mmCIF file of C-alpha atoms in Angstrom:
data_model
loop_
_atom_site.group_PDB
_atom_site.id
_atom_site.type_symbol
_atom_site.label_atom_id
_atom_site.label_comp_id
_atom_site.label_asym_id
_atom_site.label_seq_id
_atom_site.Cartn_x
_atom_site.Cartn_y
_atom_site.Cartn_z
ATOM 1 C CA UNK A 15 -11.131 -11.289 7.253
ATOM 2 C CA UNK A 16 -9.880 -7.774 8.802
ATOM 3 C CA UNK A 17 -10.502 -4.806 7.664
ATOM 4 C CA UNK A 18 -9.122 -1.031 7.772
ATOM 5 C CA UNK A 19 -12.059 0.961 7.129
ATOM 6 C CA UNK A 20 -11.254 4.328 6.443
ATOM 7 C CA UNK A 21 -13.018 7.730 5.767
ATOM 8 C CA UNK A 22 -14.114 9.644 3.908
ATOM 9 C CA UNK A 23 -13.491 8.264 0.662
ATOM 10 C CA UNK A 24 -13.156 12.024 -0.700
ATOM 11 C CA UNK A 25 -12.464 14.846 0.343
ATOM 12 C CA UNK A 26 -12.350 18.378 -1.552
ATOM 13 C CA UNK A 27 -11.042 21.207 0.066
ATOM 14 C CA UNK A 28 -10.271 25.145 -0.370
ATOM 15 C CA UNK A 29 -6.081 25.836 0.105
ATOM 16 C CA UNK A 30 -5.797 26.834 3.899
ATOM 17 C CA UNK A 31 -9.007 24.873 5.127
ATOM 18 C CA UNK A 32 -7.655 21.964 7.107
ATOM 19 C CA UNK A 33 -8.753 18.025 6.500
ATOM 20 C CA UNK A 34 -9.226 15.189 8.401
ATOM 21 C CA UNK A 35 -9.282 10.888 7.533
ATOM 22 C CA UNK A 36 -10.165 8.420 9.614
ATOM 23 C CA UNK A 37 -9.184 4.750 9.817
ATOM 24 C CA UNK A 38 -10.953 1.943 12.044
ATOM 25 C CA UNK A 39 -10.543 -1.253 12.800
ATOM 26 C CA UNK A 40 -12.906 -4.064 14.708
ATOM 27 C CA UNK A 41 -9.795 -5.538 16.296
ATOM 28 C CA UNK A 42 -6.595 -4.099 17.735
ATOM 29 C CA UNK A 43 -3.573 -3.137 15.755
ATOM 30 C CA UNK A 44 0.295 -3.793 16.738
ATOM 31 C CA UNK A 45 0.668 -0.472 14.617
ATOM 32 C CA UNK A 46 -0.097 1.955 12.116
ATOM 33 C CA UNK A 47 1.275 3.132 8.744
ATOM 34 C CA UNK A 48 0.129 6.061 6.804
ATOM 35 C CA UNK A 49 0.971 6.474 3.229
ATOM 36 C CA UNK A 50 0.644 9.317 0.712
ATOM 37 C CA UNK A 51 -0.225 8.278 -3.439
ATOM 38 C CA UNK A 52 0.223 11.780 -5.151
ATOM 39 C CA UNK A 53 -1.585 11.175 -8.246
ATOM 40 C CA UNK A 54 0.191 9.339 -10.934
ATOM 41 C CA UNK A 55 2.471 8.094 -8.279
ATOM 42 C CA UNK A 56 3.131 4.985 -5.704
ATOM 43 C CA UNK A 57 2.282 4.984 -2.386
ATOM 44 C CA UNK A 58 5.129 6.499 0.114
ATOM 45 C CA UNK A 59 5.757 6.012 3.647
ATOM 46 C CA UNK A 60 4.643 8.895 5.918
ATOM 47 C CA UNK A 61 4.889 7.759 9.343
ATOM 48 C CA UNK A 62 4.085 4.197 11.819
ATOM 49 C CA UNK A 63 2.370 4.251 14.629
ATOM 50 C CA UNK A 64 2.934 1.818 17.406
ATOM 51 C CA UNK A 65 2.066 2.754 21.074
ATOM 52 C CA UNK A 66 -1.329 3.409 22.203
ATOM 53 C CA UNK A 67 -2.408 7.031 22.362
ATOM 54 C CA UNK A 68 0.325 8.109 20.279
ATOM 55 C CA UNK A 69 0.726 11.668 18.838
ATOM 56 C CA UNK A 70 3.094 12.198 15.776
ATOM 57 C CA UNK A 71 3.362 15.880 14.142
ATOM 58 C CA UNK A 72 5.595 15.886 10.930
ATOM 59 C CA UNK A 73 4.928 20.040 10.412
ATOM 60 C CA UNK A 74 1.593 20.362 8.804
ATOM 61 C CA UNK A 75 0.285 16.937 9.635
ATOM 62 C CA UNK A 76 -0.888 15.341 12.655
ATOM 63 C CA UNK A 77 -1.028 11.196 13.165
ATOM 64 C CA UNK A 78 -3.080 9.950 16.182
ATOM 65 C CA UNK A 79 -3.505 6.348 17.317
ATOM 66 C CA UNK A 80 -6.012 5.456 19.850
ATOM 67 C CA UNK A 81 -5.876 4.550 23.399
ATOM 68 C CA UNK A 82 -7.725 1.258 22.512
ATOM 69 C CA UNK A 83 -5.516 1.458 18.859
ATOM 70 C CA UNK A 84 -7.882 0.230 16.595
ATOM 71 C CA UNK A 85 -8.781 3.745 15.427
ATOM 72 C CA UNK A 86 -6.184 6.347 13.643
ATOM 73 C CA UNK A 87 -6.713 9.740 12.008
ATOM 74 C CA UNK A 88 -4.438 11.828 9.533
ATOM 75 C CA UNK A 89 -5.263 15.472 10.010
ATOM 76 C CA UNK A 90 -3.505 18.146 8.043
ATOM 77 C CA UNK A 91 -3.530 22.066 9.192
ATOM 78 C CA UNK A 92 -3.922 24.571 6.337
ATOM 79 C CA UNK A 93 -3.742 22.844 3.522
ATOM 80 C CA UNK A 94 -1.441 23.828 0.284
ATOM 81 C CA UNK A 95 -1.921 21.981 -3.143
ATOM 82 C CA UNK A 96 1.100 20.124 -2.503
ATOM 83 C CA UNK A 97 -1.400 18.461 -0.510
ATOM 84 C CA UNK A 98 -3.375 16.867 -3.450
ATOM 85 C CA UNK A 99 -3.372 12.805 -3.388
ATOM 86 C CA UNK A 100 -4.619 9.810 -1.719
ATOM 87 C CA UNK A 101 -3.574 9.071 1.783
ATOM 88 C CA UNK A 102 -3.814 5.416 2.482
ATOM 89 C CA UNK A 103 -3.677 3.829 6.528
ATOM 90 C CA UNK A 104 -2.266 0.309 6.915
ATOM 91 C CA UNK A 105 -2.939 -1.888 9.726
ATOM 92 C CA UNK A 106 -0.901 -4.365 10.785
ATOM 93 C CA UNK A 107 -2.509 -7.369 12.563
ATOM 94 C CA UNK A 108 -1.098 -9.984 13.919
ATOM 95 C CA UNK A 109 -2.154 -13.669 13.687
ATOM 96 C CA UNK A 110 -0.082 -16.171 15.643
ATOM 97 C CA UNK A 111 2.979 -15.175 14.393
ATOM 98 C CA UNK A 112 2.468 -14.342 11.240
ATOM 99 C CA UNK A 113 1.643 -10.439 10.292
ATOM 100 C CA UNK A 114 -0.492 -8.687 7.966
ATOM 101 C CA UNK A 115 -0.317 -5.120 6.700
ATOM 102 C CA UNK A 116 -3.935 -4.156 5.895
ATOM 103 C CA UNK A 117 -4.396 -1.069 3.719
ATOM 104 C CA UNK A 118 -7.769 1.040 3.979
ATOM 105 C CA UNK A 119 -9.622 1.957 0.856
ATOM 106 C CA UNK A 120 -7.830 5.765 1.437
ATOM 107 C CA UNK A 121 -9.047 8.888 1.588
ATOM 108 C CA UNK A 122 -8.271 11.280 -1.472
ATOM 109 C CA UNK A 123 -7.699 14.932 -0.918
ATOM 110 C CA UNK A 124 -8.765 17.504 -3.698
ATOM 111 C CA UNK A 125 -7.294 21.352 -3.026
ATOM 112 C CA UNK A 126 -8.886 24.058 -4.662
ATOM 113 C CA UNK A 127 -6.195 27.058 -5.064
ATOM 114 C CA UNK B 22 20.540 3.914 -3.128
ATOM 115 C CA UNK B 23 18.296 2.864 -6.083
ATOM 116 C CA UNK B 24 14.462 2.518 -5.203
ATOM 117 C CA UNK B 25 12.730 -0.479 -5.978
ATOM 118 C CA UNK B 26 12.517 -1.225 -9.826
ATOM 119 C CA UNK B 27 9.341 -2.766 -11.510
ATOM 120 C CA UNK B 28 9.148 -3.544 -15.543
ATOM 121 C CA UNK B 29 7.195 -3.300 -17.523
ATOM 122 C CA UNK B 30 5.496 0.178 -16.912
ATOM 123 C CA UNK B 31 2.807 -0.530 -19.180
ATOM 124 C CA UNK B 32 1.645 -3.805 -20.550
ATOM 125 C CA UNK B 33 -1.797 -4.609 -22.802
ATOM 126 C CA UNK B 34 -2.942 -7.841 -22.891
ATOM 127 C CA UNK B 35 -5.852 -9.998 -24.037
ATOM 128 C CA UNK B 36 -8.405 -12.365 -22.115
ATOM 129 C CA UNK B 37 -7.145 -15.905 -21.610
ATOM 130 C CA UNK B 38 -3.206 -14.585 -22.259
ATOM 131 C CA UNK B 39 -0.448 -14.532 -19.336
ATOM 132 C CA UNK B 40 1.911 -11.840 -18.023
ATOM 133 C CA UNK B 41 4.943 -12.032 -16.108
ATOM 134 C CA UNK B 42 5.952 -8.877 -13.713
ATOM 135 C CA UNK B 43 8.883 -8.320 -12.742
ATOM 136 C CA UNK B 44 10.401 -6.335 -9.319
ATOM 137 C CA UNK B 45 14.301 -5.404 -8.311
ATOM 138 C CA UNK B 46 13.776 -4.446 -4.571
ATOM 139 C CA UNK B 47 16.276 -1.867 -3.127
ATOM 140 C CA UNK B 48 19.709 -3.471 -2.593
ATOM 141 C CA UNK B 49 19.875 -5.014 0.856
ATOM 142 C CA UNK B 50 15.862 -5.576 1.027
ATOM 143 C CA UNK B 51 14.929 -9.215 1.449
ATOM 144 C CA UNK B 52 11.157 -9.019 1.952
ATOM 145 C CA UNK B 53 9.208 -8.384 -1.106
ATOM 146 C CA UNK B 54 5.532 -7.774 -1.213
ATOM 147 C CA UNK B 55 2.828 -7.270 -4.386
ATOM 148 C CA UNK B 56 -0.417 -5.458 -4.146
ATOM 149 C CA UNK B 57 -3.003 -4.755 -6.936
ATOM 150 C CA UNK B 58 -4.442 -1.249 -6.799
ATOM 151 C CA UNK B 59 -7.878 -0.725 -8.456
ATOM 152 C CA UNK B 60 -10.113 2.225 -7.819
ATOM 153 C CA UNK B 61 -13.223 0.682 -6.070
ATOM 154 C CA UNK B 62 -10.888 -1.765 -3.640
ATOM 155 C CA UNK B 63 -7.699 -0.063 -3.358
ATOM 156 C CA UNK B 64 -4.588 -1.623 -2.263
ATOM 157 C CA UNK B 65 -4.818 -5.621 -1.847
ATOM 158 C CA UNK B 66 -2.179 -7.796 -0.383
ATOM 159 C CA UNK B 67 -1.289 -10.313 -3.131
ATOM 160 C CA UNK B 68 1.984 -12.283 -1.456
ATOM 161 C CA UNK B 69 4.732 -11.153 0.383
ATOM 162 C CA UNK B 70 8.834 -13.396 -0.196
ATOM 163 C CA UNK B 71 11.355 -13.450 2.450
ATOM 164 C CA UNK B 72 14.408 -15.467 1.122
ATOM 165 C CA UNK B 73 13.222 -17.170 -2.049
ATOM 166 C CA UNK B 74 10.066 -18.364 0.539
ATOM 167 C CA UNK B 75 6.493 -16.636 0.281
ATOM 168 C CA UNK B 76 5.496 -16.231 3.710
ATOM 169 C CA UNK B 77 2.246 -14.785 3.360
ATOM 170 C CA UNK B 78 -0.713 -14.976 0.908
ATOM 171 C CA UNK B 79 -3.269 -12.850 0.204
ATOM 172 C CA UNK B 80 -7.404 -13.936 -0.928
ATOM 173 C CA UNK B 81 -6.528 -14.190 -5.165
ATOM 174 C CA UNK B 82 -7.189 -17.200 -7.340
ATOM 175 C CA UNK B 83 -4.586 -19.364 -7.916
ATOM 176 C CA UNK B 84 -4.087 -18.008 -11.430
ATOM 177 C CA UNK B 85 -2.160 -15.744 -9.392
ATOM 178 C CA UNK B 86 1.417 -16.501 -8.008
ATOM 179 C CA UNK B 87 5.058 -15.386 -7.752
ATOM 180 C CA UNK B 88 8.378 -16.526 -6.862
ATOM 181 C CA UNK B 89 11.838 -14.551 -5.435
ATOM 182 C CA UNK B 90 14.990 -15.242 -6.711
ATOM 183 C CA UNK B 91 18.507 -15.597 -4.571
ATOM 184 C CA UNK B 92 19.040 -11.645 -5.359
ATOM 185 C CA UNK B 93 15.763 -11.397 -3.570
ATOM 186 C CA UNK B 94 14.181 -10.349 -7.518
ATOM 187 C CA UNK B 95 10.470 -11.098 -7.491
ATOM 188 C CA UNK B 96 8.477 -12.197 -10.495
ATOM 189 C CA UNK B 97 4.363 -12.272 -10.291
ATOM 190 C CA UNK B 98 2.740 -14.006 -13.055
ATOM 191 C CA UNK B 99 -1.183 -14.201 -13.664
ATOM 192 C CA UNK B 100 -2.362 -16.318 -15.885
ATOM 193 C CA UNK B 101 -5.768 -17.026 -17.837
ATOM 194 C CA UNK B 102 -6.093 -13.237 -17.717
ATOM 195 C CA UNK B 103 -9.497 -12.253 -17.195
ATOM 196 C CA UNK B 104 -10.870 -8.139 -17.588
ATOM 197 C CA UNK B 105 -10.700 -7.842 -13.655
ATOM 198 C CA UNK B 106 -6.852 -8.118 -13.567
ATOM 199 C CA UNK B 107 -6.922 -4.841 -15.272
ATOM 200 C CA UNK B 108 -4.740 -2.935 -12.241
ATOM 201 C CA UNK B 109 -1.882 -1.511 -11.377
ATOM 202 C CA UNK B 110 0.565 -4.117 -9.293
ATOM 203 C CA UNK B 111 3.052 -2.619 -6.953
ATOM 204 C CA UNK B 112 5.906 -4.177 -5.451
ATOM 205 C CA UNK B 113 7.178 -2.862 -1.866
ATOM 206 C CA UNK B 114 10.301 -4.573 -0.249
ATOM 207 C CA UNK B 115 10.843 -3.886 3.109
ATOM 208 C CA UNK B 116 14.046 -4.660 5.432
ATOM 209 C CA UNK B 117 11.993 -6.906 7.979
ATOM 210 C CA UNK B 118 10.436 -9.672 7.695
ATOM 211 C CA UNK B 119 6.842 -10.655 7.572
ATOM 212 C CA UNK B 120 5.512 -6.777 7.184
ATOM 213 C CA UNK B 121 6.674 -6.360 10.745
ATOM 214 C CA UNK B 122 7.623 -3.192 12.000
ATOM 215 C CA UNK B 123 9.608 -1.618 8.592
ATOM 216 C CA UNK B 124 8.014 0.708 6.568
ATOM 217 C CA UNK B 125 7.297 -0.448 2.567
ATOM 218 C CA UNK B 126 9.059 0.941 -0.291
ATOM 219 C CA UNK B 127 7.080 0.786 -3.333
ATOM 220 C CA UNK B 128 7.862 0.566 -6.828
ATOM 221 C CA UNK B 129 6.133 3.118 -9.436
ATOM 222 C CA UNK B 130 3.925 -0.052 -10.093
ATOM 223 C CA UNK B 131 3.011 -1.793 -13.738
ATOM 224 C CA UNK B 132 -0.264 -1.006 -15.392
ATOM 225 C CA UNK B 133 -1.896 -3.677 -16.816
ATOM 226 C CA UNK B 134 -4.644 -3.401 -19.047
ATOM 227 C CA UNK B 135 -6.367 -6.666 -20.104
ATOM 228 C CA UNK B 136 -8.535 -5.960 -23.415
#
């Protein structure tokens, strides 16, 4: 079936370094989703991605989608401990006319004050 | 506008029992999907309801299944529990149909442990 693979699995990071995960995909997406799990916590929405080559900022975080958009990347500038959780990418495919949201393995962010 | 409402929080059961979950989606959502969240495989798609119809399945055994209700309420039941089901199940509704588009609200999720 598809898959969202996405990396690294962990990440562990000083406060002010920046961090970086990557999602990929084998086939092309209709779009992108990017959720945030703070620990403890459900998953919430960040941000979707839909046209190819896209560029979102939301202050401190940067979404990208591929030209080709089956690749995706989260990167975050300086981060704070308010930072801390698991950041999850969902791909949505589409078969006939029927979609489904895939949801990579996530990446999760340690910050060291 | 209330967020999407799961119950129980917490549940322990035993091998070979059954458990019912239960999910109130925000108030004008029709689409209701449930994923189980382990540590080594993440979030996986379980079944998505649009209007009392489930519209998409994920890969579980059919010891695993759900319904929606008129007030778009979902219920997921697994029965013959086995120690994998140990999770935590989330409910998301969305406002479109068939995961298209909408972004997913999730529900603070209920923890099953199966001893």
């Amino acid at each position: 079936g598809q898959q969202v693979m996405q990396i690294p699995q962990y990440q562990h990071v000083q406060e002010g370094e920046d961090f970086t995960t990557y999602c990929n995909s084998s086939t092309t997406l209709s779009n992108i989703q990017w959720y945030k799990q703070r620990p403890g916590g459900h998953p919430v929405f960040l941000i979707q991605l839909v046209k190819s080559g896209e560029v979102k900022k939301q202050k401190r975080l940067t979404f990208q989608f591929g030209e080709a958009k089956k690749n995706s990347s989260l990167h975050i500038t300086a981060t704070q401990t308010t930072d801390v959780g698991t950041y999850f990418c969902a791909g949505l495919y589409y078969g006939g006319s029927q979609g489904n949201l895939i949801f990579g393995k996530g990446t999760k962010l340690s910050v060291k004050p | 506008k209330a967020g999407v409402t799961q119950t129980p929080r917490y549940l322990i059961k035993t091998r070979g029992q059954q458990v019912t979950l239960s999910c109130s989606p925000i108030s004008g959502h029709r689409s209701v999907s449930w994923y189980q969240q382990t540590p080594g495989q993440g979030l996986q798609f379980l079944f998505e309801y649009f209007s009392e119809t489930q519209r998409n399945k994920g890969n579980f055994p059919g010891r695993f299944s759900g319904r929606q209700f008129s007030n778009s309420r979902s219920e997921m039941n697994v029965s013959t529990l086995e120690l994998g089901d140990s999770a935590l199940y989330l409910c998301a509704s969305s406002s479109q149909l068939g995961q298209n588009t909408g972004e997913l609200f999730f529900g603070e999720g209920s923890r099953l442990t199966v001893l």
